[in-house]
CSV table of C-alpha atoms (C1' of nucleotides) in Angstrom, one decimal:
chain,number,residue,atom,x,y,z
A,1,MET,CA,156.5,-49.2,62.1
A,2,GLY,CA,158.5,-46.6,60.2
A,3,ARG,CA,160.9,-46.9,57.3
A,4,LYS,CA,163.1,-49.9,57.0
A,5,SER,CA,166.8,-50.0,56.0
A,6,ASP,CA,169.9,-52.0,55.8
A,7,ALA,CA,172.1,-48.9,56.0
A,8,LYS,CA,173.3,-49.9,59.5
A,9,GLU,CA,174.4,-53.3,58.3
A,10,ARG,CA,176.1,-51.7,55.3
A,11,LEU,CA,178.0,-49.4,57.6
A,12,LEU,CA,179.1,-52.2,59.8
A,13,GLU,CA,180.3,-54.3,56.8
A,14,ALA,CA,182.1,-51.4,55.2
A,15,ALA,CA,183.8,-50.5,58.4
A,16,LEU,CA,185.0,-54.0,59.1
A,17,ASP,CA,186.3,-54.3,55.5
A,18,LEU,CA,188.2,-51.0,55.6
A,19,ILE,CA,189.7,-51.7,59.0
A,20,TRP,CA,190.8,-55.1,57.8
A,21,LYS,CA,192.3,-53.9,54.5
A,22,ARG,CA,193.7,-50.6,55.7
A,23,SER,CA,193.7,-49.9,59.4
A,24,TYR,CA,191.6,-48.2,62.0
A,25,GLY,CA,193.5,-45.0,62.6
A,26,VAL,CA,193.6,-44.0,58.9
A,27,LEU,CA,189.9,-44.5,58.4
A,28,THR,CA,187.5,-41.5,58.1
A,29,ILE,CA,183.8,-41.4,58.6
A,30,ASP,CA,183.5,-40.0,55.1
A,31,ALA,CA,185.4,-43.0,53.7
A,32,ILE,CA,183.2,-45.5,55.5
A,33,CYS,CA,180.0,-43.7,54.4
A,34,GLU,CA,181.2,-43.7,50.8
A,35,LYS,CA,182.0,-47.3,50.8
A,36,ALA,CA,178.7,-48.2,52.4
A,37,GLY,CA,176.7,-45.9,50.1
A,38,VAL,CA,175.3,-44.0,53.0
A,39,LYS,CA,175.1,-40.3,53.7
A,40,LYS,CA,176.9,-38.9,56.7
A,41,GLY,CA,173.6,-37.8,58.2
A,42,SER,CA,172.5,-41.4,58.3
A,43,PHE,CA,175.8,-42.5,59.8
A,44,TYR,CA,175.1,-40.2,62.8
A,45,TYR,CA,171.6,-41.5,62.9
A,46,PHE,CA,172.9,-45.0,63.7
A,47,PHE,CA,176.2,-44.4,65.4
A,48,ASP,CA,177.7,-41.5,67.3
A,49,SER,CA,181.4,-41.9,66.4
A,50,LYS,CA,183.8,-44.0,64.4
A,51,SER,CA,184.8,-45.7,67.6
A,52,THR,CA,181.3,-46.9,68.3
A,53,LEU,CA,180.9,-48.2,64.8
A,54,ALA,CA,184.2,-50.0,64.8
A,55,ALA,CA,183.5,-51.7,68.1
A,56,ALA,CA,180.1,-52.7,66.8
A,57,ALA,CA,181.6,-54.0,63.6
A,58,LEU,CA,184.1,-56.2,65.5
A,59,HIS,CA,181.3,-57.4,67.7
A,60,GLU,CA,179.1,-58.3,64.7
A,61,SER,CA,181.8,-60.0,62.9
A,62,TRP,CA,182.5,-62.3,65.8
A,63,TYR,CA,178.9,-63.1,66.8
A,64,SER,CA,177.5,-63.5,63.4
A,65,CYS,CA,180.3,-65.3,61.7
A,66,GLY,CA,183.5,-66.0,63.5
A,67,LYS,CA,182.1,-67.7,66.5
A,68,GLU,CA,180.3,-70.3,64.5
A,69,THR,CA,183.4,-71.2,62.6
A,70,TRP,CA,185.4,-71.6,65.8
A,71,ASP,CA,182.7,-73.7,67.5
A,72,LYS,CA,182.6,-76.1,64.6
A,73,ILE,CA,186.4,-76.6,64.4
A,74,PHE,CA,186.8,-76.8,68.2
A,75,SER,CA,184.0,-79.3,68.5
A,76,ALA,CA,184.4,-81.7,71.5
A,77,SER,CA,183.7,-84.5,69.1
A,78,THR,CA,187.1,-83.9,67.4
A,79,ALA,CA,190.3,-85.2,69.0
A,80,PRO,CA,191.8,-82.3,70.9
A,81,LEU,CA,195.0,-81.9,68.9
A,82,ASP,CA,193.1,-82.3,65.7
A,83,ARG,CA,191.0,-79.3,66.6
A,84,ILE,CA,194.1,-77.3,66.8
A,85,THR,CA,195.7,-78.5,63.6
A,86,ASP,CA,192.4,-78.3,61.8
A,87,PHE,CA,192.1,-74.8,62.9
A,88,MET,CA,195.5,-73.8,61.7
A,89,LYS,CA,194.9,-75.4,58.4
A,90,THR,CA,191.6,-73.6,58.0
A,91,VAL,CA,193.3,-70.3,58.7
A,92,TYR,CA,196.0,-71.0,56.2
A,93,ASP,CA,193.4,-72.0,53.5
A,94,GLY,CA,191.4,-68.9,54.4
A,95,GLN,CA,194.3,-66.6,54.0
A,96,ILE,CA,195.1,-68.2,50.6
A,97,GLU,CA,191.7,-67.1,49.5
A,98,VAL,CA,192.1,-63.7,51.0
A,99,GLN,CA,195.4,-63.2,49.2
A,100,LYS,CA,193.8,-64.4,45.9
A,101,GLU,CA,190.9,-62.0,46.3
A,102,HIS,CA,192.6,-58.9,47.7
A,103,GLY,CA,196.2,-59.4,46.5
A,104,GLN,CA,197.2,-59.2,50.2
A,105,VAL,CA,197.3,-61.4,53.2
A,106,LEU,CA,195.2,-59.5,55.7
A,107,GLY,CA,195.5,-61.5,58.9
A,108,CYS,CA,193.3,-61.1,61.9
A,109,PRO,CA,191.4,-57.8,62.3
A,110,CYS,CA,191.1,-58.1,66.0
A,111,PHE,CA,194.8,-58.5,66.6
A,112,SER,CA,195.8,-55.7,64.2
A,113,VAL,CA,193.2,-53.3,65.6
A,114,GLY,CA,193.9,-54.4,69.1
A,115,SER,CA,197.5,-53.5,68.8
A,116,GLU,CA,196.8,-50.3,67.0
A,117,THR,CA,194.2,-48.9,69.5
A,118,THR,CA,195.8,-49.8,72.8
A,119,SER,CA,195.1,-47.0,75.2
A,120,GLU,CA,194.1,-44.8,72.2
A,121,ASP,CA,190.5,-45.9,71.7
A,122,GLN,CA,188.8,-47.4,74.7
A,123,ALA,CA,185.8,-48.9,73.0
A,124,VAL,CA,187.5,-50.5,70.1
A,125,SER,CA,190.5,-51.9,72.0
A,126,GLU,CA,188.2,-53.3,74.7
A,127,LYS,CA,186.1,-55.0,72.1
A,128,ALA,CA,189.2,-56.4,70.4
A,129,ARG,CA,190.5,-57.7,73.7
A,130,GLU,CA,187.1,-59.3,74.5
A,131,ILE,CA,187.1,-61.2,71.3
A,132,LEU,CA,190.7,-62.3,71.5
A,133,GLY,CA,190.0,-63.4,75.0
A,134,LYS,CA,187.2,-65.6,73.8
A,135,GLN,CA,189.3,-67.1,71.1
A,136,LEU,CA,192.1,-67.9,73.6
A,137,ARG,CA,189.5,-70.0,75.5
A,138,TYR,CA,189.2,-72.4,72.6
A,139,PHE,CA,192.9,-73.1,72.6
A,140,GLU,CA,192.9,-73.5,76.4
A,141,SER,CA,190.0,-75.9,76.4
A,142,ALA,CA,191.6,-78.0,73.6
A,143,ILE,CA,194.9,-78.1,75.5
A,144,ARG,CA,193.2,-79.2,78.7
A,145,ASP,CA,191.4,-82.0,76.8
A,146,ALA,CA,194.7,-83.1,75.2
A,147,GLN,CA,196.4,-83.2,78.5
A,148,ALA,CA,193.6,-85.2,80.0
A,149,GLU,CA,193.9,-87.9,77.3
A,150,GLY,CA,197.7,-87.7,77.5
A,151,SER,CA,198.3,-86.4,74.0
A,152,SER,CA,199.8,-83.2,75.3
A,153,ALA,CA,202.5,-82.6,77.9
A,154,PRO,CA,201.2,-81.5,81.3
A,155,GLY,CA,201.6,-77.9,82.5
A,156,ASP,CA,199.5,-74.8,83.1
A,157,ALA,CA,197.0,-75.0,80.2
A,158,ALA,CA,196.2,-71.3,80.3
A,159,GLU,CA,199.9,-70.4,80.0
A,160,ARG,CA,200.4,-72.8,77.2
A,161,ALA,CA,197.3,-71.5,75.4
A,162,LYS,CA,198.6,-68.0,75.6
A,163,CYS,CA,201.9,-69.2,74.1
A,164,LEU,CA,200.2,-71.0,71.3
A,165,PHE,CA,197.9,-68.1,70.6
A,166,SER,CA,200.9,-65.8,70.5
A,167,LEU,CA,202.6,-68.1,67.9
A,168,PHE,CA,199.4,-68.2,65.9
A,169,GLU,CA,198.7,-64.4,65.9
A,170,GLY,CA,202.3,-63.6,65.4
A,171,SER,CA,202.5,-65.8,62.4
A,172,LEU,CA,199.4,-64.3,61.0
A,173,ALA,CA,200.7,-60.8,61.5
A,174,GLN,CA,204.0,-61.7,59.9
A,175,ALA,CA,202.2,-63.1,56.9
A,176,ARG,CA,200.4,-59.8,56.6
A,177,ILE,CA,203.4,-57.7,57.0
A,178,HIS,CA,205.4,-59.6,54.4
A,179,ASN,CA,202.4,-60.7,52.3
A,180,ASP,CA,203.9,-64.1,52.6
A,181,LEU,CA,201.8,-67.2,53.3
A,182,THR,CA,204.9,-69.3,54.2
A,183,TYR,CA,204.6,-67.9,57.7
A,184,LEU,CA,201.3,-69.9,58.0
A,185,ARG,CA,202.1,-73.0,56.0
A,186,ASN,CA,203.7,-75.0,58.8
A,187,LEU,CA,201.6,-73.6,61.6
A,188,PRO,CA,199.9,-77.0,62.2
A,189,GLU,CA,203.2,-78.8,62.7
A,190,ALA,CA,204.6,-75.9,64.8
A,191,ALA,CA,201.6,-76.0,67.0
A,192,LEU,CA,201.8,-79.7,67.5
A,193,GLY,CA,205.5,-79.4,68.3
A,194,MET,CA,204.7,-76.8,70.9
A,195,LEU,CA,202.1,-78.9,72.6
A,196,ARG,CA,203.4,-82.5,72.4
A,197,VAL,CA,206.5,-81.7,74.2
A,198,GLN,CA,207.6,-81.5,77.8
A,199,GLN,CA,207.8,-77.8,78.8
A,200,ALA,CA,211.4,-76.8,79.2
A,201,GLU,CA,212.9,-76.1,82.6
A,202,PRO,CA,213.0,-72.5,83.7
A,203,VAL,CA,216.2,-70.9,82.5
A,204,ARG,CA,218.7,-70.1,85.2
B,1,MET,CA,228.6,-23.0,57.2
B,2,GLY,CA,225.2,-21.7,58.1
B,3,ARG,CA,223.0,-22.1,61.1
B,4,LYS,CA,223.1,-25.3,63.2
B,5,SER,CA,220.2,-27.2,64.6
B,6,ASP,CA,219.0,-30.4,66.2
B,7,ALA,CA,215.5,-30.0,65.0
B,8,LYS,CA,215.8,-32.9,62.6
B,9,GLU,CA,216.9,-35.2,65.5
B,10,ARG,CA,214.1,-33.9,67.6
B,11,LEU,CA,211.6,-34.6,64.9
B,12,LEU,CA,212.9,-38.1,64.4
B,13,GLU,CA,212.7,-38.8,68.1
B,14,ALA,CA,209.2,-37.3,68.6
B,15,ALA,CA,207.9,-39.3,65.6
B,16,LEU,CA,209.3,-42.6,66.9
B,17,ASP,CA,207.9,-41.9,70.3
B,18,LEU,CA,204.5,-41.1,69.1
B,19,ILE,CA,204.4,-44.0,66.7
B,20,TRP,CA,205.4,-46.3,69.5
B,21,LYS,CA,202.9,-45.0,72.1
B,22,ARG,CA,200.0,-44.3,69.8
B,23,SER,CA,200.1,-45.5,66.3
B,24,TYR,CA,201.2,-44.4,62.8
B,25,GLY,CA,197.9,-43.8,61.2
B,26,VAL,CA,196.5,-41.5,63.9
B,27,LEU,CA,199.6,-39.3,63.9
B,28,THR,CA,199.5,-35.8,62.5
B,29,ILE,CA,202.3,-33.6,61.4
B,30,ASP,CA,201.1,-31.0,63.7
B,31,ALA,CA,201.3,-33.4,66.7
B,32,ILE,CA,204.8,-34.4,65.8
B,33,CYS,CA,205.9,-30.8,65.5
B,34,GLU,CA,204.3,-29.8,68.7
B,35,LYS,CA,206.0,-32.7,70.5
B,36,ALA,CA,209.4,-31.9,68.9
B,37,GLY,CA,209.0,-28.2,69.6
B,38,VAL,CA,209.5,-27.4,65.9
B,39,LYS,CA,207.4,-25.3,63.7
B,40,LYS,CA,205.7,-26.8,60.6
B,41,GLY,CA,207.8,-24.8,58.3
B,42,SER,CA,210.9,-26.5,59.7
B,43,PHE,CA,209.3,-29.8,59.4
B,44,TYR,CA,209.0,-29.3,55.7
B,45,TYR,CA,212.5,-28.0,55.5
B,46,PHE,CA,213.8,-31.4,56.6
B,47,PHE,CA,211.2,-33.9,55.4
B,48,ASP,CA,208.6,-33.9,52.7
B,49,SER,CA,205.9,-36.0,54.4
B,50,LYS,CA,204.9,-37.9,57.5
B,51,SER,CA,205.8,-41.0,55.6
B,52,THR,CA,209.4,-40.0,54.9
B,53,LEU,CA,209.9,-38.9,58.5
B,54,ALA,CA,208.5,-42.1,59.9
B,55,ALA,CA,210.6,-44.3,57.7
B,56,ALA,CA,213.7,-42.2,58.7
B,57,ALA,CA,212.7,-42.5,62.3
B,58,LEU,CA,212.5,-46.3,62.2
B,59,HIS,CA,215.8,-46.4,60.3
B,60,GLU,CA,217.5,-44.2,62.9
B,61,SER,CA,216.1,-46.1,65.8
B,62,TRP,CA,217.6,-49.3,64.4
B,63,TYR,CA,221.0,-48.1,63.3
B,64,SER,CA,221.7,-45.9,66.2
B,65,CYS,CA,220.4,-48.0,69.0
B,66,GLY,CA,218.7,-51.3,68.3
B,67,LYS,CA,221.4,-52.9,66.2
B,68,GLU,CA,224.0,-52.4,68.8
B,69,THR,CA,221.9,-54.2,71.4
B,70,TRP,CA,221.2,-57.1,69.2
B,71,ASP,CA,224.8,-57.4,68.2
B,72,LYS,CA,225.8,-57.6,71.8
B,73,ILE,CA,223.2,-60.2,72.8
B,74,PHE,CA,223.7,-62.3,69.7
B,75,SER,CA,227.5,-62.3,70.1
B,76,ALA,CA,229.1,-65.4,68.7
B,77,SER,CA,231.0,-65.7,71.9
B,78,THR,CA,227.8,-66.6,73.7
B,79,ALA,CA,226.4,-70.2,73.4
B,80,PRO,CA,223.8,-70.2,70.7
B,81,LEU,CA,220.8,-71.1,72.8
B,82,ASP,CA,221.9,-68.6,75.5
B,83,ARG,CA,221.8,-65.9,72.9
B,84,ILE,CA,218.2,-66.6,72.4
B,85,THR,CA,217.2,-66.9,76.1
B,86,ASP,CA,219.3,-63.8,77.0
B,87,PHE,CA,217.5,-61.9,74.3
B,88,MET,CA,214.1,-62.9,75.5
B,89,LYS,CA,215.0,-62.0,79.0
B,90,THR,CA,216.3,-58.7,77.9
B,91,VAL,CA,213.1,-57.9,76.1
B,92,TYR,CA,211.1,-58.9,79.1
B,93,ASP,CA,213.1,-56.7,81.4
B,94,GLY,CA,212.9,-53.9,78.9
B,95,GLN,CA,209.2,-54.0,78.7
B,96,ILE,CA,208.9,-54.0,82.5
B,97,GLU,CA,210.7,-50.7,82.4
B,98,VAL,CA,208.5,-49.4,79.6
B,99,GLN,CA,205.4,-50.3,81.5
B,100,LYS,CA,206.8,-48.6,84.6
B,101,GLU,CA,207.5,-45.5,82.7
B,102,HIS,CA,204.6,-45.2,80.4
B,103,GLY,CA,202.0,-47.2,82.2
B,104,GLN,CA,201.7,-49.4,79.2
B,105,VAL,CA,203.5,-52.3,77.5
B,106,LEU,CA,204.4,-50.9,74.1
B,107,GLY,CA,205.9,-53.8,72.3
B,108,CYS,CA,207.9,-53.5,69.1
B,109,PRO,CA,207.3,-50.4,66.9
B,110,CYS,CA,208.4,-52.1,63.7
B,111,PHE,CA,206.0,-54.9,64.1
B,112,SER,CA,203.0,-52.7,65.0
B,113,VAL,CA,203.7,-50.2,62.3
B,114,GLY,CA,204.5,-52.9,59.8
B,115,SER,CA,201.2,-54.5,60.3
B,116,GLU,CA,199.4,-51.2,60.3
B,117,THR,CA,200.9,-49.8,57.1
B,118,THR,CA,200.9,-52.9,54.9
B,119,SER,CA,200.0,-51.8,51.4
B,120,GLU,CA,199.0,-48.4,52.8
B,121,ASP,CA,202.3,-46.6,53.1
B,122,GLN,CA,205.0,-47.9,50.9
B,123,ALA,CA,208.0,-46.2,52.5
B,124,VAL,CA,207.1,-47.0,56.1
B,125,SER,CA,206.1,-50.6,55.6
B,126,GLU,CA,209.1,-51.3,53.5
B,127,LYS,CA,211.4,-49.9,56.2
B,128,ALA,CA,209.6,-51.9,58.9
B,129,ARG,CA,210.0,-55.1,56.8
B,130,GLU,CA,213.7,-54.3,56.2
B,131,ILE,CA,214.4,-54.1,59.9
B,132,LEU,CA,212.3,-57.1,60.8
B,133,GLY,CA,214.1,-59.0,58.2
B,134,LYS,CA,217.5,-58.1,59.7
B,135,GLN,CA,216.3,-59.1,63.1
B,136,LEU,CA,215.1,-62.4,61.8
B,137,ARG,CA,218.7,-63.1,60.7
B,138,TYR,CA,220.0,-63.0,64.2
B,139,PHE,CA,217.6,-65.8,65.2
B,140,GLU,CA,218.4,-67.7,62.1
B,141,SER,CA,222.2,-67.5,62.7
B,142,ALA,CA,221.8,-68.6,66.3
B,143,ILE,CA,219.7,-71.5,65.4
B,144,ARG,CA,222.2,-72.7,62.8
B,145,ASP,CA,224.9,-72.5,65.4
B,146,ALA,CA,222.8,-74.4,67.9
B,147,GLN,CA,222.2,-77.1,65.3
B,148,ALA,CA,225.9,-77.3,64.5
B,149,GLU,CA,226.8,-77.9,68.1
B,150,GLY,CA,223.8,-80.3,68.5
B,151,SER,CA,221.9,-78.3,71.1
B,152,SER,CA,219.0,-77.7,68.7
B,153,ALA,CA,217.1,-80.2,66.7
B,154,PRO,CA,217.9,-80.3,63.0
B,155,GLY,CA,215.6,-78.8,60.3
B,156,ASP,CA,215.4,-75.8,58.1
B,157,ALA,CA,216.9,-73.0,60.2
B,158,ALA,CA,215.2,-70.3,58.2
B,159,GLU,CA,211.8,-71.8,58.8
B,160,ARG,CA,212.5,-72.3,62.4
B,161,ALA,CA,213.7,-68.8,62.8
B,162,LYS,CA,210.5,-67.5,61.3
B,163,CYS,CA,208.5,-69.6,63.6
B,164,LEU,CA,210.4,-68.4,66.7
B,165,PHE,CA,210.3,-64.9,65.5
B,166,SER,CA,206.5,-65.1,65.1
B,167,LEU,CA,206.2,-66.5,68.6
B,168,PHE,CA,208.3,-63.6,69.9
B,169,GLU,CA,206.6,-60.8,68.1
B,170,GLY,CA,203.2,-62.4,68.7
B,171,SER,CA,203.9,-62.5,72.4
B,172,LEU,CA,205.1,-58.9,72.4
B,173,ALA,CA,202.0,-57.7,70.6
B,174,GLN,CA,199.7,-59.6,73.0
B,175,ALA,CA,201.6,-58.1,75.9
B,176,ARG,CA,200.8,-54.7,74.4
B,177,ILE,CA,197.2,-55.4,73.6
B,178,HIS,CA,196.5,-56.7,77.1
B,179,ASN,CA,199.1,-54.5,78.8
B,180,ASP,CA,200.1,-57.7,80.5
B,181,LEU,CA,203.7,-58.8,81.0
B,182,THR,CA,202.9,-62.4,81.7
B,183,TYR,CA,202.8,-62.9,77.9
B,184,LEU,CA,206.6,-62.3,78.0
B,185,ARG,CA,207.6,-63.9,81.2
B,186,ASN,CA,208.1,-67.4,80.0
B,187,LEU,CA,209.3,-66.5,76.5
B,188,PRO,CA,212.8,-67.8,77.3
B,189,GLU,CA,211.5,-71.3,78.2
B,190,ALA,CA,209.0,-71.3,75.4
B,191,ALA,CA,211.7,-70.4,72.9
B,192,LEU,CA,213.9,-73.2,74.2
B,193,GLY,CA,211.1,-75.6,74.1
B,194,MET,CA,210.5,-74.8,70.5
B,195,LEU,CA,214.1,-75.2,69.5
B,196,ARG,CA,215.3,-78.1,71.5
B,197,VAL,CA,212.7,-80.4,70.2
B,198,GLN,CA,212.4,-82.6,67.1
B,199,GLN,CA,210.1,-80.9,64.7
B,200,ALA,CA,206.8,-82.7,64.4
B,201,GLU,CA,205.9,-84.7,61.3
B,202,PRO,CA,203.8,-82.9,58.8
B,203,VAL,CA,200.1,-83.3,59.6
B,204,ARG,CA,198.2,-85.5,57.1
C,1,DC,C1',231.9,-6.7,58.2
C,2,DT,C1',229.7,-8.6,54.5
C,3,DT,C1',227.9,-12.4,52.1
C,4,DG,C1',225.7,-16.7,51.4
C,5,DA,C1',224.4,-21.0,53.3
C,6,DA,C1',221.5,-23.2,56.8
C,7,DG,C1',217.7,-23.0,59.5
C,8,DT,C1',213.4,-20.6,61.6
C,9,DT,C1',209.2,-18.4,61.8
C,10,DG,C1',204.4,-16.9,61.3
C,11,DA,C1',200.9,-16.0,58.5
C,12,DC,C1',198.5,-17.9,54.9
C,13,DT,C1',195.5,-21.1,51.7
C,14,DA,C1',192.9,-25.0,50.5
C,15,DA,C1',191.1,-29.2,51.4
C,16,DA,C1',189.4,-32.6,54.3
C,17,DA,C1',187.3,-33.9,58.4
C,18,DG,C1',183.9,-34.0,62.1
C,19,DG,C1',179.5,-32.8,63.3
C,20,DT,C1',174.5,-30.7,63.2
C,21,DA,C1',169.8,-29.8,61.9
C,22,DA,C1',165.7,-29.1,59.5
C,23,DA,C1',163.1,-30.6,55.8
C,24,DC,C1',161.9,-34.6,53.4
C,25,DT,C1',160.3,-39.6,52.4
C,26,DA,C1',158.6,-44.1,53.3
C,27,DT,C1',156.1,-47.3,56.2
C,28,DT,C1',152.4,-49.0,59.0
C,29,DA,C1',149.1,-49.1,62.8
C,30,DA,C1',144.9,-47.2,64.1
D,1,DT,C1',143.6,-41.1,55.6
D,2,DT,C1',146.2,-39.7,58.9
D,3,DA,C1',149.5,-39.5,62.4
D,4,DA,C1',153.5,-41.3,64.4
D,5,DT,C1',157.7,-43.6,63.6
D,6,DA,C1',162.0,-44.7,61.3
D,7,DG,C1',165.2,-43.5,58.2
D,8,DT,C1',167.2,-40.2,54.5
D,9,DT,C1',169.0,-36.1,52.5
D,10,DT,C1',171.0,-31.7,51.8
D,11,DA,C1',173.1,-27.9,53.1
D,12,DC,C1',175.8,-25.9,56.3
D,13,DC,C1',179.3,-24.8,60.0
D,14,DT,C1',183.6,-25.5,62.4
D,15,DT,C1',187.8,-27.4,63.3
D,16,DT,C1',191.8,-29.7,61.9
D,17,DT,C1',195.2,-30.8,58.7
D,18,DA,C1',198.5,-30.6,55.0
D,19,DG,C1',201.2,-27.8,52.7
D,20,DT,C1',203.5,-23.1,51.0
D,21,DC,C1',206.1,-18.9,51.2
D,22,DA,C1',208.5,-14.8,52.0
D,23,DA,C1',210.8,-12.5,55.5
D,24,DC,C1',213.8,-13.2,59.1
D,25,DT,C1',217.9,-15.0,62.0
D,26,DT,C1',222.2,-17.2,62.9
D,27,DC,C1',226.7,-18.7,61.7
D,28,DA,C1',231.2,-18.8,59.8
D,29,DA,C1',234.4,-18.2,55.9
D,30,DG,C1',236.7,-14.9,53.2
DNA sequence: CTTGAAGTTGACTAAAAGGTAAACTATTAA
DNA sequence: TTAATAGTTTACCTTTTAGTCAACTTCAAG
């Protein structure tokens, strides 16, 4: 019953796009509305703040798109280390496309926004952390599987996943900062190097 | 001749502090002025925009503080790999203090701001890139020295430095996002692991 | 002790931003 | 066909922000 509309979806999409290309803090509700082709009255019909919208946009982006991609690449039917190298290559190829289309490497919105909104915007930073936490699990699980089959050195899988994830997100962010894809090109090898190897002894 | 003042320094300090704790995009000139205890008229006496001030603040922070620390840790009189592990430990200890003082791991302002202002604020993002580029050189040089004495596996030192730097900055950013120091605790070992080891073969 | 350079202040404007509400429109179930 | 529901629009208000300016203060050199 009632009128139907895709304004909500347009707002979510516009918000995600602007957050990704620009940043969260610099965004205004007016800008989002303009991009989405929606009047401010309608914005407040669907959301009660920029924060709510942004959190919803991150959520949507993961559950209606990102998750599926990760599930496919991290399929248990793929060899554990291949999951990881496939993933890195996919990200690299993806950012090549992004750069072609937007003239800029844009990196990972959750990571950028997560870092930007720490202790500044509860809803958004919590959502970013939630998604990053889920992504970390894929790494963790692949590492455990690799260890089980002996293709990765033993050691706390959760720790190692964090480390690999930091390398990955750090590289993506550098690629964004310098608009330079070379930060991503050898991620597959770097990831392998990190995993295949015996963990170093604690220093001192 | 004329009146003397430290308002400019107070503005630089306030700006850096707010950028670090909050973020660049969310900052207003009014907020900076309030924190610095300076009236807006004086702000515009010294700077002509938020962008100019922020770039100057990053510049100052590096040349009047950061550089010295890096020079000391990356001294050529220290064994190459020790420079790197010492550095990682220093960062870890530093962020412990930061968390104690501010209740939050704050990470690296250049990296956060660099990622936030890409293609959004020329002056600031350029300054962030400049400083990050200088920092990368310390890694690069230490890696080259380590290779020369045989304590690190051979391979393109610039590439390896980028990789290590990504791991480092990625870990710092994760620590900020999750307000969790465990992302930094084993950085010294992780860094060693990355360097000591033969680089993996290119995948496929 | 005056003059000019250096810095400060407060009051102001204009624009942008957040936010509200009432009237309006489209859809559909009864 | 009408009434309720879902969504849209416009006009409006308030607050915040960027940015300007002329009057004022402080300092030190001549």
